[in-house]
mmCIF file of C-alpha atoms in Angstrom:
data_model
loop_
_atom_site.group_PDB
_atom_site.id
_atom_site.type_symbol
_atom_site.label_atom_id
_atom_site.label_comp_id
_atom_site.label_asym_id
_atom_site.label_seq_id
_atom_site.Cartn_x
_atom_site.Cartn_y
_atom_site.Cartn_z
ATOM 1 C CA MET A 1 0.000 0.000 0.000
ATOM 2 C CA ALA A 2 1.118 3.540 -0.696
ATOM 3 C CA SER A 3 2.898 5.623 1.893
ATOM 4 C CA ILE A 4 1.033 8.620 3.248
ATOM 5 C CA GLU A 5 3.923 10.980 2.509
ATOM 6 C CA MET A 6 4.146 9.802 -1.111
ATOM 7 C CA MET A 7 0.431 10.384 -1.569
ATOM 8 C CA GLU A 8 0.710 13.820 0.041
ATOM 9 C CA LYS A 9 3.354 14.786 -2.537
ATOM 10 C CA ASP A 10 1.066 13.648 -5.350
ATOM 11 C CA PHE A 11 -1.837 15.516 -3.761
ATOM 12 C CA MET A 12 0.202 18.720 -3.534
ATOM 13 C CA ALA A 13 1.264 18.380 -7.173
ATOM 14 C CA GLU A 14 -2.400 18.029 -8.120
ATOM 15 C CA LYS A 15 -3.334 21.128 -6.122
ATOM 16 C CA LYS A 16 -0.579 23.125 -7.849
ATOM 17 C CA PHE A 17 -1.818 21.864 -11.212
ATOM 18 C CA GLU A 18 -5.348 22.975 -10.276
ATOM 19 C CA GLY A 19 -3.986 26.443 -9.590
ATOM 20 C CA VAL A 20 -4.914 26.778 -5.924
ATOM 21 C CA THR A 21 -3.592 29.902 -4.238
ATOM 22 C CA GLU A 22 -0.216 30.124 -2.543
ATOM 23 C CA ASN A 23 -2.021 30.649 0.771
ATOM 24 C CA SER A 24 -3.910 27.380 0.300
ATOM 25 C CA LEU A 25 -0.727 25.535 -0.634
ATOM 26 C CA THR A 26 0.984 26.936 2.458
ATOM 27 C CA SER A 27 -1.952 25.784 4.597
ATOM 28 C CA TYR A 28 -1.611 22.264 3.218
ATOM 29 C CA VAL A 29 2.169 22.219 3.741
ATOM 30 C CA ASN A 30 1.822 23.376 7.354
ATOM 31 C CA PHE A 31 -0.982 20.913 8.034
ATOM 32 C CA PHE A 32 0.898 17.964 6.532
ATOM 33 C CA LYS A 33 4.019 18.853 8.516
ATOM 34 C CA GLY A 34 2.170 18.618 11.846
ATOM 35 C CA TRP A 35 0.078 15.629 10.827
ATOM 36 C CA ASN A 36 3.118 13.679 9.592
ATOM 37 C CA GLU A 37 4.954 14.338 12.842
ATOM 38 C CA TRP A 38 2.020 12.938 14.811
ATOM 39 C CA LEU A 39 1.555 9.990 12.425
ATOM 40 C CA ARG A 40 5.232 9.018 12.781
ATOM 41 C CA GLN A 41 4.933 9.107 16.572
ATOM 42 C CA GLU A 42 1.952 6.777 16.282
ATOM 43 C CA GLY A 43 3.719 4.434 13.850
ATOM 44 C CA ILE A 44 1.302 5.204 11.024
ATOM 45 C CA GLU A 45 3.031 5.314 7.633
ATOM 46 C CA ARG A 46 0.690 3.821 5.037
ATOM 47 C CA VAL A 47 -2.625 5.024 3.670
ATOM 48 C CA ASP A 48 -4.307 1.752 4.636
ATOM 49 C CA GLN A 49 -3.472 2.467 8.295
ATOM 50 C CA LEU A 50 -5.572 5.633 8.332
ATOM 51 C CA ASN A 51 -8.981 5.384 9.959
ATOM 52 C CA SER A 52 -11.532 7.522 11.758
ATOM 53 C CA ARG A 53 -10.147 6.535 15.165
ATOM 54 C CA ASN A 54 -6.668 7.914 14.482
ATOM 55 C CA SER A 55 -8.126 10.925 12.660
ATOM 56 C CA LYS A 56 -10.115 11.800 15.779
ATOM 57 C CA ALA A 57 -7.086 11.096 17.972
ATOM 58 C CA PHE A 58 -5.001 13.546 15.930
ATOM 59 C CA LEU A 59 -7.621 16.285 16.235
ATOM 60 C CA LEU A 60 -7.938 15.637 19.976
ATOM 61 C CA TYR A 61 -4.134 15.877 20.262
ATOM 62 C CA CYS A 62 -4.308 19.240 18.476
ATOM 63 C CA ILE A 63 -6.856 20.484 21.009
ATOM 64 C CA GLU A 64 -5.368 19.047 24.201
ATOM 65 C CA GLU A 65 -1.621 19.063 23.560
ATOM 66 C CA ARG A 66 -1.153 21.847 21.054
ATOM 67 C CA GLY A 67 -3.868 24.147 22.358
ATOM 68 C CA ASN A 68 -5.483 24.618 18.944
ATOM 69 C CA LYS A 69 -8.636 26.710 18.895
ATOM 70 C CA PRO A 70 -11.863 25.299 17.399
ATOM 71 C CA LYS A 71 -11.400 27.289 14.180
ATOM 72 C CA THR A 72 -7.910 25.807 13.697
ATOM 73 C CA VAL A 73 -9.149 22.278 14.388
ATOM 74 C CA ASN A 74 -12.001 22.753 11.908
ATOM 75 C CA THR A 75 -9.512 23.924 9.287
ATOM 76 C CA LYS A 76 -7.397 20.808 9.887
ATOM 77 C CA LEU A 77 -10.497 18.639 9.596
ATOM 78 C CA LYS A 78 -11.371 20.338 6.308
ATOM 79 C CA LEU A 79 -7.852 19.707 4.971
ATOM 80 C CA MET A 80 -7.975 16.055 6.083
ATOM 81 C CA ARG A 81 -11.308 15.620 4.303
ATOM 82 C CA ALA A 82 -9.949 17.178 1.107
ATOM 83 C CA PHE A 83 -6.988 14.797 1.170
ATOM 84 C CA THR A 84 -9.120 11.709 1.778
ATOM 85 C CA ARG A 85 -11.591 12.745 -0.939
ATOM 86 C CA TRP A 86 -8.652 13.012 -3.323
ATOM 87 C CA LEU A 87 -7.442 9.545 -2.269
ATOM 88 C CA ASN A 88 -10.892 8.197 -3.140
ATOM 89 C CA GLU A 89 -10.953 10.008 -6.482
ATOM 90 C CA GLU A 90 -7.524 8.630 -7.341
ATOM 91 C CA GLN A 91 -8.733 5.190 -6.247
ATOM 92 C CA VAL A 92 -5.767 4.826 -3.928
ATOM 93 C CA THR A 93 -8.044 3.371 -1.299
ATOM 94 C CA ALA A 94 -11.632 3.514 -0.127
ATOM 95 C CA THR A 95 -11.107 6.161 2.522
ATOM 96 C CA SER A 96 -14.596 7.486 3.122
ATOM 97 C CA HIS A 97 -14.403 5.824 6.557
ATOM 98 C CA LEU A 98 -11.285 7.758 7.523
ATOM 99 C CA ILE A 99 -12.621 11.097 8.537
ATOM 100 C CA LEU A 100 -15.461 11.862 10.921
#
């Protein structure tokens, strides 16, 4: 199964191709940086290891450990959903179960 980081690179290339704004690209880069750090700590490296339980755990970590405000957590959730939708569209995996 594909690595999460490899799929993130493909996702970012797609977003650049679509012409999303620099601000949006920066948001994705910053989100993926924090998410990847947490995923590594949890031993999650492949797309098939993603699920709603660890998605919720990451968002809870952002609230409790990082002190993220609700607006920030909602933005992260939105970015996670965009990524998982893209995974579905690319038929990498059936990921509709991943995010809340």
